[in-house]
Short mmCIF file of N, CA, C and O in Angstrom, two decimals:
data_model
loop_
_atom_site.label_atom_id
_atom_site.label_comp_id
_atom_site.label_asym_id
_atom_site.label_seq_id
_atom_site.Cartn_x
_atom_site.Cartn_y
_atom_site.Cartn_z
N MET V 1 9.26 106.34 -63.97
CA MET V 1 10.13 107.04 -63.08
C MET V 1 11.30 107.76 -64.42
O MET V 1 11.29 106.87 -65.66
N THR V 2 11.23 108.58 -64.11
CA THR V 2 12.12 109.82 -65.64
C THR V 2 13.25 109.89 -64.80
O THR V 2 13.51 109.53 -63.72
N ARG V 3 14.04 110.06 -65.84
CA ARG V 3 15.77 110.26 -65.35
C ARG V 3 15.71 111.45 -64.39
O ARG V 3 16.39 111.41 -63.47
N ALA V 4 15.00 112.19 -64.40
CA ALA V 4 15.00 113.59 -63.75
C ALA V 4 14.31 112.89 -62.00
O ALA V 4 14.73 113.62 -60.86
N ASP V 5 13.21 112.48 -62.12
CA ASP V 5 12.75 111.85 -60.87
C ASP V 5 13.88 111.19 -60.32
O ASP V 5 14.60 111.09 -59.19
N PHE V 6 14.94 110.42 -60.97
CA PHE V 6 16.02 109.37 -60.35
C PHE V 6 16.87 110.56 -60.22
O PHE V 6 17.41 110.03 -58.95
N ASP V 7 17.23 111.54 -60.86
CA ASP V 7 18.34 112.23 -59.85
C ASP V 7 18.03 113.01 -58.74
O ASP V 7 18.69 113.10 -57.95
N THR V 8 16.18 113.30 -58.58
CA THR V 8 16.12 113.97 -57.36
C THR V 8 16.27 112.74 -56.06
O THR V 8 17.10 113.58 -55.22
N LEU V 9 16.01 111.82 -56.76
CA LEU V 9 16.30 110.64 -55.28
C LEU V 9 17.72 110.52 -55.11
O LEU V 9 18.13 110.80 -53.69
N CYS V 10 18.49 110.80 -56.09
CA CYS V 10 19.71 110.69 -56.02
C CYS V 10 20.52 111.63 -55.01
O CYS V 10 21.14 111.74 -54.34
N ALA V 11 19.97 113.10 -55.36
CA ALA V 11 20.25 114.01 -54.88
C ALA V 11 20.27 114.28 -53.70
O ALA V 11 20.44 114.93 -53.19
N GLY V 12 19.06 113.44 -53.34
CA GLY V 12 18.87 113.84 -51.63
C GLY V 12 19.46 112.86 -50.87
O GLY V 12 19.21 112.92 -49.40
N MET V 13 20.48 112.60 -51.35
CA MET V 13 21.62 111.30 -50.77
C MET V 13 22.70 112.72 -50.14
O MET V 13 23.14 113.26 -51.04
N PRO V 14 22.77 112.14 -48.96
CA PRO V 14 23.87 113.45 -48.15
C PRO V 14 25.20 113.15 -48.55
O PRO V 14 25.96 111.87 -49.04
N GLY V 15 25.75 114.34 -49.07
CA GLY V 15 27.02 114.05 -49.84
C GLY V 15 27.00 114.19 -51.29
O GLY V 15 28.11 113.75 -51.97
N ALA V 16 25.99 113.35 -51.67
CA ALA V 16 25.91 113.24 -53.42
C ALA V 16 26.12 114.20 -54.16
O ALA V 16 25.59 115.37 -53.93
N VAL V 17 26.99 113.48 -55.22
CA VAL V 17 27.57 114.81 -56.21
C VAL V 17 27.14 114.32 -57.50
O VAL V 17 27.56 113.06 -57.76
N LEU V 18 26.71 115.43 -58.54
CA LEU V 18 26.62 114.37 -59.95
C LEU V 18 27.78 114.84 -60.28
O LEU V 18 28.45 115.93 -60.44
N SER V 19 28.19 113.30 -60.88
CA SER V 19 30.04 114.02 -61.86
C SER V 19 29.87 115.29 -62.70
O SER V 19 28.82 115.59 -63.37
N GLY V 20 30.77 116.05 -62.95
CA GLY V 20 30.91 117.01 -63.86
C GLY V 20 31.02 116.77 -65.15
O GLY V 20 31.54 115.43 -65.63
N PRO V 21 30.83 117.54 -66.17
CA PRO V 21 30.85 117.61 -67.66
C PRO V 21 32.54 117.00 -68.08
O PRO V 21 33.30 116.90 -67.72
N GLY V 22 32.09 116.29 -68.95
CA GLY V 22 33.30 115.50 -69.49
C GLY V 22 33.75 114.04 -68.83
O GLY V 22 34.72 113.21 -69.19
N GLU V 23 32.77 113.42 -68.00
CA GLU V 23 33.23 112.42 -67.20
C GLU V 23 32.04 111.92 -67.36
O GLU V 23 30.73 111.94 -67.73
N LEU V 24 32.33 110.30 -66.88
CA LEU V 24 30.40 109.69 -67.22
C LEU V 24 29.27 110.27 -66.07
O LEU V 24 29.78 110.82 -65.11
N ASP V 25 28.24 109.93 -66.71
CA ASP V 25 26.94 110.49 -66.20
C ASP V 25 26.39 109.69 -64.84
O ASP V 25 26.29 108.58 -65.27
N ALA V 26 27.36 110.21 -63.66
CA ALA V 26 26.97 109.17 -62.65
C ALA V 26 27.22 110.31 -61.57
O ALA V 26 27.37 111.04 -61.32
N TRP V 27 26.17 109.42 -60.32
CA TRP V 27 26.25 110.08 -59.04
C TRP V 27 27.25 109.61 -58.01
O TRP V 27 27.59 108.35 -58.25
N LYS V 28 28.06 110.18 -57.24
CA LYS V 28 29.00 109.66 -56.48
C LYS V 28 28.64 110.08 -55.37
O LYS V 28 28.27 111.38 -54.52
N VAL V 29 29.55 109.58 -54.48
CA VAL V 29 29.32 109.88 -52.73
C VAL V 29 31.29 109.62 -52.56
O VAL V 29 31.48 108.48 -52.96
N GLY V 30 31.71 110.77 -51.44
CA GLY V 30 32.82 109.87 -51.11
C GLY V 30 33.91 110.09 -52.29
O GLY V 30 34.67 109.74 -52.33
N GLY V 31 33.66 110.92 -53.95
CA GLY V 31 34.11 110.31 -55.27
C GLY V 31 34.38 108.84 -55.58
O GLY V 31 34.93 108.54 -56.45
N LYS V 32 33.06 108.00 -54.89
CA LYS V 32 33.23 106.98 -55.62
C LYS V 32 31.75 106.79 -56.49
O LYS V 32 30.47 107.32 -55.43
N MET V 33 31.20 106.14 -57.06
CA MET V 33 29.64 106.12 -57.92
C MET V 33 29.15 105.11 -56.93
O MET V 33 29.40 103.76 -56.90
N PHE V 34 27.96 105.55 -57.01
CA PHE V 34 26.57 104.81 -56.69
C PHE V 34 25.36 104.74 -57.42
O PHE V 34 24.57 103.68 -57.30
N ALA V 35 25.46 105.68 -58.98
CA ALA V 35 24.55 105.43 -59.48
C ALA V 35 25.14 105.75 -61.05
O ALA V 35 25.61 106.77 -60.85
N CYS V 36 24.65 105.06 -61.85
CA CYS V 36 25.05 105.67 -63.43
C CYS V 36 24.37 105.12 -64.49
O CYS V 36 23.68 104.53 -64.34
N PHE V 37 24.36 106.39 -65.05
CA PHE V 37 23.02 106.85 -66.45
C PHE V 37 23.72 105.77 -67.60
O PHE V 37 24.94 106.35 -68.08
N GLY V 38 22.99 105.18 -68.28
CA GLY V 38 23.07 105.00 -69.67
C GLY V 38 21.92 105.04 -70.68
O GLY V 38 20.42 105.31 -69.97
N HIS V 39 21.62 104.82 -71.83
CA HIS V 39 20.80 105.04 -72.69
C HIS V 39 20.90 103.36 -73.44
O HIS V 39 22.13 103.11 -73.76
N THR V 40 19.57 102.80 -72.92
CA THR V 40 19.98 101.44 -73.30
C THR V 40 18.38 101.01 -74.51
O THR V 40 17.56 101.63 -74.57
N GLU V 41 18.94 99.98 -75.40
CA GLU V 41 18.14 99.28 -76.08
C GLU V 41 17.42 98.31 -75.48
O GLU V 41 18.17 96.93 -75.27
N ASN V 42 16.15 98.76 -74.96
CA ASN V 42 15.89 97.95 -74.01
C ASN V 42 14.48 97.18 -74.86
O ASN V 42 13.47 97.03 -75.05
N ARG V 43 15.02 95.98 -75.03
CA ARG V 43 14.43 95.08 -76.04
C ARG V 43 13.28 95.71 -77.06
O ARG V 43 13.44 95.52 -78.13
N ALA V 44 12.21 95.78 -76.56
CA ALA V 44 10.98 96.49 -77.25
C ALA V 44 11.21 98.40 -77.39
O ALA V 44 10.16 98.56 -78.37
N SER V 45 11.73 98.64 -76.44
CA SER V 45 12.17 100.33 -76.82
C SER V 45 12.87 100.63 -76.09
O SER V 45 13.96 100.00 -75.39
N ASN V 46 13.20 101.87 -76.73
CA ASN V 46 14.67 102.91 -76.10
C ASN V 46 14.33 103.17 -74.67
O ASN V 46 13.05 103.82 -74.90
N THR V 47 14.96 102.99 -73.24
CA THR V 47 14.22 103.81 -72.34
C THR V 47 15.77 103.85 -71.58
O THR V 47 16.81 103.32 -71.75
N ASP V 48 15.75 104.86 -70.56
CA ASP V 48 16.84 105.49 -70.28
C ASP V 48 16.86 104.22 -68.91
O ASP V 48 16.03 103.41 -68.18
N ALA V 49 18.02 104.07 -68.60
CA ALA V 49 18.41 103.24 -67.32
C ALA V 49 19.59 103.55 -66.34
O ALA V 49 20.35 104.51 -66.70
N ALA V 50 19.06 102.78 -65.42
CA ALA V 50 20.52 103.69 -64.36
C ALA V 50 21.10 102.09 -63.50
O ALA V 50 20.42 101.04 -63.39
N SER V 51 22.36 102.01 -63.45
CA SER V 51 23.20 101.36 -63.04
C SER V 51 23.37 101.58 -61.27
O SER V 51 23.37 102.53 -61.20
N VAL V 52 23.06 100.82 -60.54
CA VAL V 52 23.19 100.78 -59.20
C VAL V 52 23.76 99.49 -58.20
O VAL V 52 24.21 98.49 -58.85
N LYS V 53 24.79 99.42 -57.65
CA LYS V 53 25.28 98.86 -56.48
C LYS V 53 24.20 97.93 -55.59
O LYS V 53 23.64 98.74 -54.79
N CYS V 54 24.35 96.53 -55.81
CA CYS V 54 23.91 95.54 -54.48
C CYS V 54 25.14 95.47 -53.18
O CYS V 54 26.40 95.38 -53.58
N PRO V 55 24.26 94.89 -52.37
CA PRO V 55 25.41 94.71 -51.40
C PRO V 55 26.05 93.62 -51.55
O PRO V 55 27.48 93.60 -50.97
N ASP V 56 25.68 92.86 -52.47
CA ASP V 56 26.77 91.64 -53.00
C ASP V 56 26.70 90.72 -54.42
O ASP V 56 24.67 91.30 -54.86
N ALA V 57 27.01 89.93 -54.73
CA ALA V 57 26.61 89.48 -56.23
C ALA V 57 25.47 88.68 -56.02
O ALA V 57 24.77 88.47 -56.92
N GLU V 58 25.29 88.29 -55.11
CA GLU V 58 24.37 87.09 -54.68
C GLU V 58 22.91 88.25 -54.90
O GLU V 58 21.99 87.61 -55.57
N THR V 59 22.72 89.27 -53.80
CA THR V 59 21.38 90.21 -54.38
C THR V 59 21.07 90.37 -55.81
O THR V 59 20.26 90.66 -56.56
N ALA V 60 22.47 90.74 -56.47
CA ALA V 60 22.35 90.95 -57.81
C ALA V 60 21.34 90.27 -58.84
O ALA V 60 20.56 90.17 -59.37
N ALA V 61 21.94 88.90 -58.43
CA ALA V 61 21.70 87.57 -59.37
C ALA V 61 20.06 87.39 -58.69
O ALA V 61 19.17 87.48 -59.92
N MET V 62 19.77 87.81 -57.79
CA MET V 62 18.48 87.37 -57.07
C MET V 62 17.37 88.28 -58.22
O MET V 62 16.43 87.74 -58.66
N LEU V 63 17.87 89.83 -57.67
CA LEU V 63 17.11 90.97 -58.53
C LEU V 63 17.04 90.32 -60.09
O LEU V 63 16.23 90.68 -60.58
N ILE V 64 18.49 89.87 -60.52
CA ILE V 64 18.11 89.67 -62.45
C ILE V 64 17.28 88.51 -62.48
O ILE V 64 16.65 88.38 -63.62
N ASP V 65 17.46 87.44 -61.41
CA ASP V 65 16.43 86.20 -61.93
C ASP V 65 14.89 86.52 -61.91
O ASP V 65 14.32 85.67 -62.30
N ALA V 66 14.62 87.33 -60.83
CA ALA V 66 13.42 88.28 -60.59
C ALA V 66 12.59 88.86 -61.74
O ALA V 66 11.70 89.23 -61.46
N GLY V 67 13.85 89.28 -62.86
CA GLY V 67 12.92 90.00 -63.74
C GLY V 67 12.78 91.40 -63.05
O GLY V 67 12.57 92.65 -64.07
N ALA V 68 13.28 92.23 -61.81
CA ALA V 68 13.62 93.33 -61.24
C ALA V 68 14.87 94.05 -62.20
O ALA V 68 14.86 95.00 -61.83
N ALA V 69 15.73 93.62 -62.57
CA ALA V 69 16.84 94.21 -63.03
C ALA V 69 17.57 93.20 -64.21
O ALA V 69 17.10 92.28 -64.46
N ARG V 70 18.61 93.71 -64.64
CA ARG V 70 19.41 93.08 -65.59
C ARG V 70 20.87 93.21 -65.15
O ARG V 70 21.20 94.36 -64.65
N LYS V 71 21.72 92.71 -65.82
CA LYS V 71 23.10 92.56 -65.68
C LYS V 71 23.55 93.53 -66.01
O LYS V 71 23.26 94.42 -67.26
N ALA V 72 24.32 94.81 -65.48
CA ALA V 72 25.35 95.52 -65.79
C ALA V 72 26.06 95.23 -66.48
O ALA V 72 27.52 94.87 -65.84
N ALA V 73 26.51 95.55 -67.65
CA ALA V 73 27.46 95.33 -68.73
C ALA V 73 28.14 96.21 -68.40
O ALA V 73 28.63 97.72 -67.69
N TYR V 74 29.71 95.60 -68.20
CA TYR V 74 31.08 96.13 -68.32
C TYR V 74 31.16 96.82 -66.63
O TYR V 74 32.15 97.36 -66.18
N PHE V 75 30.24 96.42 -65.44
CA PHE V 75 30.30 96.19 -64.37
C PHE V 75 30.79 95.20 -63.24
O PHE V 75 30.49 93.88 -63.98
N HIS V 76 31.15 95.38 -62.23
CA HIS V 76 31.53 93.81 -61.36
C HIS V 76 29.90 93.20 -61.26
O HIS V 76 28.86 93.87 -61.34
N ARG V 77 29.72 92.22 -60.91
CA ARG V 77 28.54 91.11 -60.76
C ARG V 77 27.59 91.79 -59.65
O ARG V 77 26.58 91.69 -59.57
N SER V 78 28.22 92.61 -58.93
CA SER V 78 26.98 93.10 -57.67
C SER V 78 26.47 94.36 -58.00
O SER V 78 25.72 95.12 -57.66
N TRP V 79 26.63 94.99 -59.77
CA TRP V 79 25.65 96.26 -60.01
C TRP V 79 24.89 95.61 -61.44
O TRP V 79 25.04 94.47 -61.39
N VAL V 80 23.36 95.93 -61.25
CA VAL V 80 22.47 96.02 -61.51
C VAL V 80 22.46 97.42 -62.47
O VAL V 80 22.11 98.35 -62.07
N THR V 81 21.62 96.87 -63.87
CA THR V 81 20.88 98.05 -64.38
C THR V 81 19.41 98.01 -64.23
O THR V 81 19.04 96.69 -64.21
N LEU V 82 18.66 99.01 -63.88
CA LEU V 82 17.47 99.03 -63.99
C LEU V 82 16.65 100.18 -64.86
O LEU V 82 17.08 101.16 -65.05
N ASP V 83 15.92 99.46 -65.62
CA ASP V 83 14.96 100.21 -66.46
C ASP V 83 14.22 101.34 -65.95
O ASP V 83 13.41 100.92 -65.06
N LEU V 84 14.23 102.35 -66.10
CA LEU V 84 13.38 103.78 -65.66
C LEU V 84 11.82 103.78 -65.80
O LEU V 84 11.39 104.16 -64.70
N GLY V 85 11.65 103.32 -67.06
CA GLY V 85 10.52 103.22 -67.37
C GLY V 85 9.26 102.90 -66.70
O GLY V 85 8.23 103.55 -65.80
N PRO V 86 9.27 101.72 -66.15
CA PRO V 86 8.64 100.70 -65.32
C PRO V 86 8.77 100.32 -64.07
O PRO V 86 8.38 100.32 -63.14
N LEU V 87 9.97 101.42 -63.81
CA LEU V 87 10.52 101.36 -62.29
C LEU V 87 9.50 102.17 -61.35
O LEU V 87 9.56 103.84 -61.49
N GLU V 88 9.01 101.84 -60.32
CA GLU V 88 8.23 102.58 -59.22
C GLU V 88 9.14 103.22 -58.37
O GLU V 88 10.02 102.33 -57.93
N PRO V 89 8.84 104.42 -58.07
CA PRO V 89 9.23 105.27 -57.10
C PRO V 89 9.89 104.79 -55.92
O PRO V 89 10.98 105.13 -55.58
N ASP V 90 8.65 104.16 -55.05
CA ASP V 90 9.21 103.54 -54.13
C ASP V 90 10.79 102.46 -53.98
O ASP V 90 11.48 102.09 -53.38
N GLU V 91 10.68 101.53 -55.08
CA GLU V 91 11.84 100.70 -55.38
C GLU V 91 12.71 101.44 -55.90
O GLU V 91 13.91 101.21 -55.36
N ALA V 92 12.62 102.30 -56.52
CA ALA V 92 13.78 103.45 -57.19
C ALA V 92 14.87 103.71 -55.54
O ALA V 92 15.70 103.68 -55.68
N ARG V 93 13.60 104.28 -54.78
CA ARG V 93 14.10 104.82 -53.81
C ARG V 93 15.08 104.02 -52.63
O ARG V 93 15.92 104.14 -52.63
N HIS V 94 14.41 103.05 -53.03
CA HIS V 94 15.20 101.61 -52.12
C HIS V 94 16.74 101.41 -52.77
O HIS V 94 17.39 101.17 -52.01
N ARG V 95 16.11 100.89 -53.93
CA ARG V 95 17.43 100.80 -54.62
C ARG V 95 18.41 101.64 -54.67
O ARG V 95 19.90 100.99 -54.46
N ILE V 96 18.54 103.23 -54.57
CA ILE V 96 19.41 103.89 -54.69
C ILE V 96 19.69 103.77 -53.01
O ILE V 96 21.07 104.04 -52.99
N ALA V 97 18.94 103.89 -52.42
CA ALA V 97 19.69 103.84 -50.69
C ALA V 97 20.71 102.78 -50.69
O ALA V 97 21.43 103.07 -49.81
N VAL V 98 19.91 101.51 -51.13
CA VAL V 98 21.03 100.58 -50.63
C VAL V 98 22.46 100.50 -51.36
O VAL V 98 23.54 100.43 -50.70
N SER V 99 22.17 101.30 -52.82
CA SER V 99 23.51 101.43 -53.73
C SER V 99 24.22 102.75 -52.86
O SER V 99 25.73 102.38 -52.50
N TYR V 100 23.49 103.42 -52.16
CA TYR V 100 24.65 104.82 -51.99
C TYR V 100 25.02 104.11 -50.47
O TYR V 100 25.97 104.46 -50.16
N ASP V 101 24.22 103.36 -49.58
CA ASP V 101 24.83 103.14 -48.35
C ASP V 101 25.97 101.84 -48.40
O ASP V 101 26.56 101.83 -47.64
N THR V 102 25.58 101.06 -49.34
CA THR V 102 27.06 100.30 -49.23
C THR V 102 28.17 101.25 -50.32
O THR V 102 29.26 100.69 -49.40
N ILE V 103 28.23 101.72 -50.85
CA ILE V 103 29.37 102.77 -51.66
C ILE V 103 29.64 103.08 -50.25
O ILE V 103 31.27 103.63 -49.91
N ARG V 104 28.67 104.27 -49.59
CA ARG V 104 28.76 104.91 -48.44
C ARG V 104 30.31 104.06 -47.23
O ARG V 104 30.74 104.80 -46.93
N ALA V 105 29.63 102.81 -47.33
CA ALA V 105 30.33 102.02 -45.74
C ALA V 105 31.65 101.70 -46.71
O ALA V 105 32.21 101.29 -45.87
N SER V 106 32.21 101.70 -48.11
CA SER V 106 33.06 101.13 -48.35
C SER V 106 33.96 102.28 -48.24
O SER V 106 35.32 102.02 -48.61
N LEU V 107 33.65 103.66 -48.12
CA LEU V 107 35.22 104.84 -48.21
C LEU V 107 35.74 104.40 -46.92
O LEU V 107 35.29 104.04 -45.60
N LYS V 108 36.80 105.34 -47.10
CA LYS V 108 38.07 105.50 -45.79
C LYS V 108 37.23 106.23 -44.96
O LYS V 108 36.46 106.68 -44.91
N ARG V 109 37.72 105.74 -43.55
CA ARG V 109 36.54 106.06 -42.31
C ARG V 109 36.92 107.66 -42.20
O ARG V 109 35.58 108.67 -42.05
N ALA V 110 37.72 108.34 -42.63
CA ALA V 110 37.74 109.83 -42.54
C ALA V 110 36.76 110.93 -43.84
O ALA V 110 35.96 111.27 -43.48
N ALA V 111 36.83 109.69 -44.86
CA ALA V 111 35.72 110.15 -45.96
C ALA V 111 34.17 110.04 -45.22
O ALA V 111 33.50 110.85 -45.64
N ARG V 112 33.94 108.82 -44.64
CA ARG V 112 32.73 108.67 -44.34
C ARG V 112 32.36 109.58 -43.41
O ARG V 112 31.76 110.45 -43.11
N ASP V 113 33.64 110.37 -42.32
CA ASP V 113 33.24 110.79 -41.13
C ASP V 113 32.65 112.46 -41.70
O ASP V 113 32.56 113.10 -41.25
N ALA V 114 33.31 112.84 -42.75
CA ALA V 114 33.26 113.92 -43.38
C ALA V 114 32.07 114.59 -44.12
O ALA V 114 31.49 115.35 -44.60
N LEU V 115 31.24 113.43 -44.27
CA LEU V 115 29.55 113.39 -44.98
C LEU V 115 28.78 113.89 -43.76
O LEU V 115 28.89 113.56 -42.57
N PRO V 116 27.94 114.44 -44.30
CA PRO V 116 26.71 114.61 -43.58
C PRO V 116 26.14 113.55 -42.94
O PRO V 116 26.40 112.52 -43.67
N PRO V 117 25.40 113.12 -41.85
CA PRO V 117 24.64 112.03 -41.12
C PRO V 117 23.53 112.22 -42.76
O PRO V 117 23.08 112.68 -43.12
N ARG V 118 23.63 110.40 -42.71
CA ARG V 118 22.36 109.91 -43.31
C ARG V 118 20.96 109.76 -42.59
O ARG V 118 20.93 109.20 -41.75
N GLU V 119 20.06 110.15 -42.92
CA GLU V 119 18.53 110.22 -42.25
C GLU V 119 17.84 109.58 -42.80
O GLU V 119 17.47 109.38 -44.18
N GLU V 120 17.28 108.04 -42.01
CA GLU V 120 16.60 107.08 -42.29
C GLU V 120 15.38 107.91 -42.63
O GLU V 120 14.47 108.33 -41.73
N ALA V 121 14.62 107.35 -43.59
CA ALA V 121 13.16 107.58 -44.46
C ALA V 121 12.34 106.60 -43.73
O ALA V 121 12.04 105.90 -43.10
#
């Protein structure tokens, strides 16, 4: 998985917007971030990474314990960091959808209603 592949998946979410220059490099819906990028020193090699929101801290802890993700530095416990290099496209698609849906559900009703409907894949 490359950064461009990940961006393509994020861009496919209804109402998703890449933050503008001078801001944190992140994808947002309704003004709230659902994916954030960073460059990390990943133990053995430098790889691009993305942080995404889980529905709750327990899900994040399970992904971390299973080795599928790492704790997202400086974020709430419900966020995890995914190393993009070994990330499979189906797993990336799922993690992005969960993060997007979690953030979208937290928006005020008016903001949610203003977004295009989400088509299930």
